[in-house]
Amino acid sequence: MIVLGIETSCDETSAGLLQVTRKHKEILSNITASQLAHSKFGGVVPEIAARAHIRLVVPITKLALEVSKKSFGDIDLVAATRGPGLLGALLVGLSFAKALSLACRCPFIGVNHLEGHLLSINLDHPDLGYPYLSLIISGGHTELILVRKKFDYQILGSTLDDACGEAFDKVAKMLKLPYPGGPYVEQLALQGEDEAVGLPVPKVDGYNFSFSGLKTAVLYYVKKHPRYRKRDVCARFQKVVVDLLVQKVTKAAVEFSCRRLGIAGGVSANRYLTERMTRELGRLGIEVVVPSIGLSTDNAAMIAYCGYERFLKFGPSSLNLPAFARFEGF
Ligand code: KG4
Ligand code: ZN
């Protein structure tokens, strides 16, 4: 089966082809155009994102077909992100995917972006064994999920305010680093002293997260210390975030007897985070898995794969399927 995935939930226009059988899956292409137009605004501008998707979705899809050496007639299933995300942006990919499925006379399926991230891990690691934990940390979301069985999810905790990647981006903006700032914070932190700056560790009950107090503490620190060193602020901020994530995930892994943790979403590209998780959870015999680099940030291959798995179990979506902006469960 050849599955075309389309992802347009935020500021990446992505199209990719996946060739799948019950035993084998191969990503034939996974082409992503990142919209650079937002960087001068220090954040994603929804109207600009939607217009850029309109311009890019057809050429990126054609490129994905070309790279895969396939044509429109070879597509057996079209999968597109239906939410959560920016409504205008989502509608571009969703409408395009529906129209393409009609034109190609093949089924269409709508995919939850977060389930796409969650299953992105299974593209490289098909057998995680149940139950396992999944931590989704991206620019829009921070979710700790217990995967009890295939398609059987329990959301253990979420952020109460900013998403993890959003906190990285906002701190980067305060430090006058480019957008999106997560990778810049990580780079600078490599040369910084994490003990040189005092920042409070967020205290949140249960498995929920909170990052806005920490972000505000960085703001006050920067205002109070005009000669602050960016690299030390980055190192401290990153350490406090990772301390919090490690603490919550360890508690959940023990409580729910999980032997594996999958980390997905853009922030899973952070090496300091994955190395610490691997080391600290490894001591408890818990294995940490992350998607390979092209699969950690927003991409179409994860949407194609999630669409394929859902299609096998639940069949196609209706062409009336709406987009949705907010995550309210799977
Ligand atoms: O999953 P993603 O591509 O898009 C959303 O669904 O939001 O995640 C993007 C987020 C941004 O906030 C970006 O700053 C963050 O992931 N990010 C990182 C790193 N690479 C990307 N944050 C920290 N360290 C990184 N290396
Ligand atoms: Zn995402």
XYZ file of C-alpha atoms and ligand atoms in Angstrom:
357
model
C 0.000 0.000 0.000
C 1.267 3.498 -0.827
C 0.143 6.144 1.675
C 0.516 9.855 1.023
C 0.779 11.934 4.219
C 0.081 15.668 4.347
C 0.990 17.836 7.358
C 0.063 21.524 7.600
C -0.871 22.053 11.257
C 1.560 24.896 11.973
C 4.463 26.379 10.028
C 5.836 23.335 8.187
C 4.340 22.205 4.896
C 5.163 18.529 4.603
C 4.287 15.720 2.199
C 5.634 12.195 2.259
C 5.065 8.733 0.878
C 5.134 5.556 2.872
C 5.148 2.102 1.374
C 3.636 -0.379 3.814
C 2.800 -4.018 4.116
C 1.763 -5.732 7.347
C 5.404 -6.696 7.991
C 7.432 -3.919 6.436
C 7.300 -0.156 6.097
C 9.537 2.133 4.122
C 9.543 5.920 3.945
C 9.917 6.677 0.244
C 9.995 10.433 0.808
C 9.399 12.919 3.618
C 9.714 16.463 2.271
C 9.242 19.415 4.614
C 9.321 23.106 3.780
C 9.833 25.198 6.912
C 8.346 28.658 6.624
C 11.092 31.140 7.440
C 8.777 34.142 7.051
C 7.749 33.901 10.725
C 11.200 34.379 12.203
C 11.118 38.168 11.994
C 7.917 38.179 14.077
C 9.418 35.910 16.746
C 6.499 33.451 16.460
C 4.123 31.862 13.965
C 1.641 34.283 12.332
C -1.448 32.158 11.523
C -2.515 34.090 8.413
C 0.982 33.996 6.913
C 1.210 30.262 7.697
C -2.090 29.462 5.933
C -1.143 31.466 2.840
C 2.285 29.812 2.674
C 0.661 26.354 2.891
C -1.572 27.270 -0.063
C 1.509 28.169 -2.098
C 3.560 25.166 -1.020
C 1.247 22.183 -0.645
C 1.037 21.258 -4.353
C 4.762 21.656 -5.210
C 5.839 19.830 -2.042
C 3.455 16.939 -2.815
C 4.735 16.745 -6.397
C 8.297 16.727 -5.096
C 7.458 13.927 -2.636
C 6.044 11.867 -5.545
C 9.041 12.625 -7.742
C 11.567 11.650 -5.068
C 9.610 8.411 -4.482
C 9.431 7.750 -8.238
C 5.643 7.450 -7.948
C 2.720 9.193 -9.607
C -0.695 10.317 -8.332
C -2.179 7.067 -9.712
C -0.009 4.980 -7.357
C -1.508 6.457 -4.161
C -3.757 4.018 -2.227
C -4.599 6.196 0.788
C -4.343 9.933 1.543
C -3.774 10.872 5.201
C -3.797 14.462 6.452
C -3.524 16.162 9.827
C -6.940 17.345 11.031
C -5.834 18.938 14.342
C -4.813 20.167 16.778
C -3.169 23.197 15.215
C -3.897 26.511 13.500
C -7.315 26.212 11.869
C -6.485 28.135 8.693
C -3.286 26.136 8.224
C -5.015 22.804 8.900
C -7.821 23.534 6.440
C -5.347 23.920 3.583
C -3.847 20.434 4.009
C -7.146 18.805 4.905
C -9.069 20.231 1.924
C -6.203 19.407 -0.425
C -6.032 15.814 0.862
C -9.800 15.313 0.510
C -9.795 16.693 -3.031
C -6.819 14.529 -3.956
C -8.489 11.395 -2.596
C -11.530 12.137 -4.774
C -9.368 12.787 -7.829
C -7.256 9.657 -7.236
C -10.338 7.555 -6.288
C -8.716 6.383 -3.080
C -9.787 6.657 0.583
C -8.997 9.625 2.805
C -8.195 9.572 6.511
C -7.848 12.451 8.984
C -5.095 12.143 11.598
C -4.649 13.617 15.055
C -1.300 15.432 14.967
C -0.367 14.265 18.471
C -1.108 10.637 17.663
C 1.131 11.172 14.626
C 3.970 12.291 16.926
C 3.224 9.408 19.276
C 3.420 6.802 16.501
C 6.470 8.455 14.904
C 8.509 6.424 17.419
C 7.072 3.164 16.080
C 8.402 3.878 12.599
C 11.905 3.094 13.922
C 10.880 0.965 16.925
C 7.887 -1.170 15.916
C 7.768 -3.263 19.084
C 7.812 -1.197 22.273
C 5.806 -3.688 24.352
C 2.786 -2.554 26.383
C 2.329 -0.617 28.538
C 4.820 2.089 27.640
C 5.056 5.800 28.329
C 5.093 8.505 25.723
C 6.213 12.058 26.329
C 5.174 14.460 23.575
C 7.053 17.748 23.835
C 6.637 20.214 21.019
C 6.026 23.894 20.342
C 2.306 23.481 21.000
C 2.049 20.537 23.406
C 3.414 18.814 26.472
C 1.621 15.543 27.146
C 2.603 12.536 29.222
C 0.661 9.549 27.935
C 0.377 5.962 29.088
C -0.031 3.695 26.066
C -1.849 0.687 27.483
C -2.426 -1.060 24.156
C -2.562 -0.052 20.521
C -4.965 2.957 20.297
C -5.626 2.732 24.060
C -4.211 5.889 25.612
C -4.450 7.438 29.072
C -3.345 11.043 29.311
C -1.513 11.249 32.638
C -0.519 14.888 32.527
C -0.400 18.013 30.377
C 1.036 21.464 30.668
C -1.077 23.898 32.647
C 0.278 26.886 30.704
C 3.070 27.118 28.101
C 4.144 24.086 26.095
C 7.714 22.895 26.614
C 8.965 24.010 23.168
C 7.061 27.279 23.536
C 8.966 27.982 26.777
C 12.263 27.324 24.955
C 11.174 29.683 22.169
C 10.037 32.436 24.549
C 13.224 32.288 26.599
C 15.218 32.396 23.345
C 13.268 35.509 22.335
C 14.118 37.206 25.667
C 17.775 36.424 24.965
C 17.400 37.843 21.433
C 18.073 34.503 19.761
C 16.446 33.610 16.415
C 13.070 31.839 16.138
C 12.387 28.979 16.752
C 14.820 29.238 19.613
C 14.939 25.699 21.064
C 17.995 24.566 19.078
C 19.828 27.863 19.835
C 19.193 27.499 23.563
C 20.572 23.965 23.395
C 23.686 25.098 21.519
C 24.471 27.957 23.912
C 23.763 25.786 26.958
C 26.573 23.474 25.875
C 29.106 26.178 26.798
C 27.263 27.480 29.878
C 27.395 26.877 33.643
C 24.064 25.583 34.927
C 24.914 26.566 38.517
C 25.736 30.206 37.697
C 22.121 31.407 37.513
C 19.409 30.924 40.130
C 16.038 29.869 38.690
C 13.187 28.240 40.613
C 12.128 24.669 39.893
C 8.393 24.637 38.981
C 6.279 22.748 41.515
C 3.180 21.130 40.051
C 1.118 18.319 41.530
C 0.639 14.944 39.871
C 1.811 14.481 36.313
C 1.024 17.949 35.023
C 3.672 20.445 33.955
C 4.071 24.211 34.165
C 6.673 26.339 32.429
C 5.360 29.899 32.550
C 6.679 30.666 36.072
C 10.133 29.556 34.993
C 9.884 31.664 31.847
C 8.903 34.710 33.926
C 11.803 34.019 36.306
C 14.168 34.161 33.320
C 12.611 37.504 32.327
C 13.185 38.963 35.811
C 16.706 37.575 35.950
C 17.615 39.127 32.607
C 16.137 42.509 33.611
C 17.898 42.507 36.978
C 21.289 41.435 35.602
C 22.026 43.523 32.480
C 25.438 41.868 32.142
C 24.026 38.337 32.283
C 25.688 35.624 30.217
C 23.314 34.075 27.694
C 24.991 30.698 27.816
C 24.589 30.405 31.608
C 20.902 31.382 31.440
C 20.353 28.802 28.670
C 22.190 26.086 30.628
C 20.214 26.743 33.811
C 16.847 27.050 32.056
C 17.401 23.846 30.100
C 18.524 21.976 33.225
C 15.456 23.034 35.216
C 13.118 21.984 32.360
C 14.821 18.610 32.007
C 14.879 18.062 35.807
C 11.110 18.524 35.823
C 10.514 16.209 32.867
C 12.807 13.492 34.278
C 11.130 13.672 37.668
C 7.571 13.294 36.296
C 8.437 10.601 33.808
C 10.351 8.528 36.390
C 7.418 8.671 38.793
C 4.979 7.570 36.079
C 7.227 4.782 34.773
C 7.469 3.310 38.259
C 3.765 3.729 39.085
C 2.579 2.141 35.825
C 5.371 -0.468 35.529
C 6.591 0.716 32.128
C 9.843 -0.651 30.723
C 10.043 1.867 27.879
C 9.623 5.581 27.325
C 9.161 7.117 23.878
C 9.897 10.833 23.533
C 8.409 12.577 20.497
C 7.814 16.121 19.199
C 10.309 18.827 18.263
C 11.951 19.116 21.702
C 12.947 15.428 21.515
C 15.679 16.645 19.140
C 17.421 18.097 22.245
C 20.461 15.884 22.953
C 20.949 17.069 26.544
C 17.366 15.992 27.269
C 17.606 12.582 25.613
C 21.015 11.834 27.134
C 19.838 12.643 30.634
C 16.593 10.697 30.195
C 18.538 7.714 28.855
C 21.020 7.828 31.733
C 18.598 8.460 34.587
C 15.815 6.130 33.444
C 18.415 3.573 32.392
C 19.383 3.220 36.060
C 15.845 1.942 36.690
C 16.031 -0.432 33.724
C 13.788 1.756 31.566
C 14.766 2.088 27.918
C 14.350 5.480 26.242
C 13.550 5.661 22.528
C 13.297 8.738 20.311
C 12.350 9.083 16.657
C 15.205 9.624 14.219
C 15.898 13.306 13.575
C 13.673 13.903 10.511
C 10.773 12.281 12.335
C 10.944 14.257 15.584
C 9.746 17.637 14.297
C 6.538 18.073 12.276
C 6.649 15.828 9.225
C 4.338 13.989 6.838
C 5.760 10.468 7.222
C 4.435 10.215 10.775
C 1.003 11.339 9.540
C 1.070 8.775 6.715
C 2.009 6.026 9.169
C -0.595 6.988 11.759
C -3.197 7.238 8.960
C -2.271 3.757 7.752
C -2.579 2.186 11.224
C -5.918 3.896 11.877
C -7.223 2.979 8.437
C -6.475 -0.720 9.043
C -8.372 -0.682 12.317
C -11.168 1.860 11.793
C -11.503 2.366 8.020
C -11.540 5.685 6.144
C -12.789 9.078 7.358
C -15.761 10.871 5.893
C -15.041 13.710 3.479
C -17.078 15.884 5.873
C -14.466 15.457 8.611
C -13.796 18.880 10.175
C -10.489 20.311 11.353
C -10.079 21.162 15.051
C -7.774 23.596 16.820
C -7.475 22.351 20.408
C -6.372 18.973 21.699
C -9.100 17.393 23.782
C -7.971 13.780 23.773
C -7.617 11.120 21.092
O 6.942 19.189 16.902
P 7.369 20.529 16.370
O 8.190 20.539 15.094
O 6.145 21.455 16.092
C 5.017 21.523 16.913
O 4.132 20.646 16.763
O 5.024 22.433 17.752
O 8.159 21.256 17.569
C 8.743 22.524 17.404
C 9.326 22.938 18.742
C 9.799 24.394 18.776
O 9.307 24.993 19.958
C 11.323 24.260 18.815
O 11.977 25.331 19.457
C 11.482 22.972 19.587
O 10.468 22.125 19.071
N 12.805 22.382 19.380
C 13.732 22.267 20.352
C 14.896 21.711 19.746
N 14.606 21.489 18.422
C 13.324 21.906 18.223
N 13.696 22.611 21.656
C 14.802 22.380 22.396
N 15.926 21.852 21.886
C 16.029 21.509 20.583
N 17.141 20.987 20.084
Zn 4.119 18.805 16.182
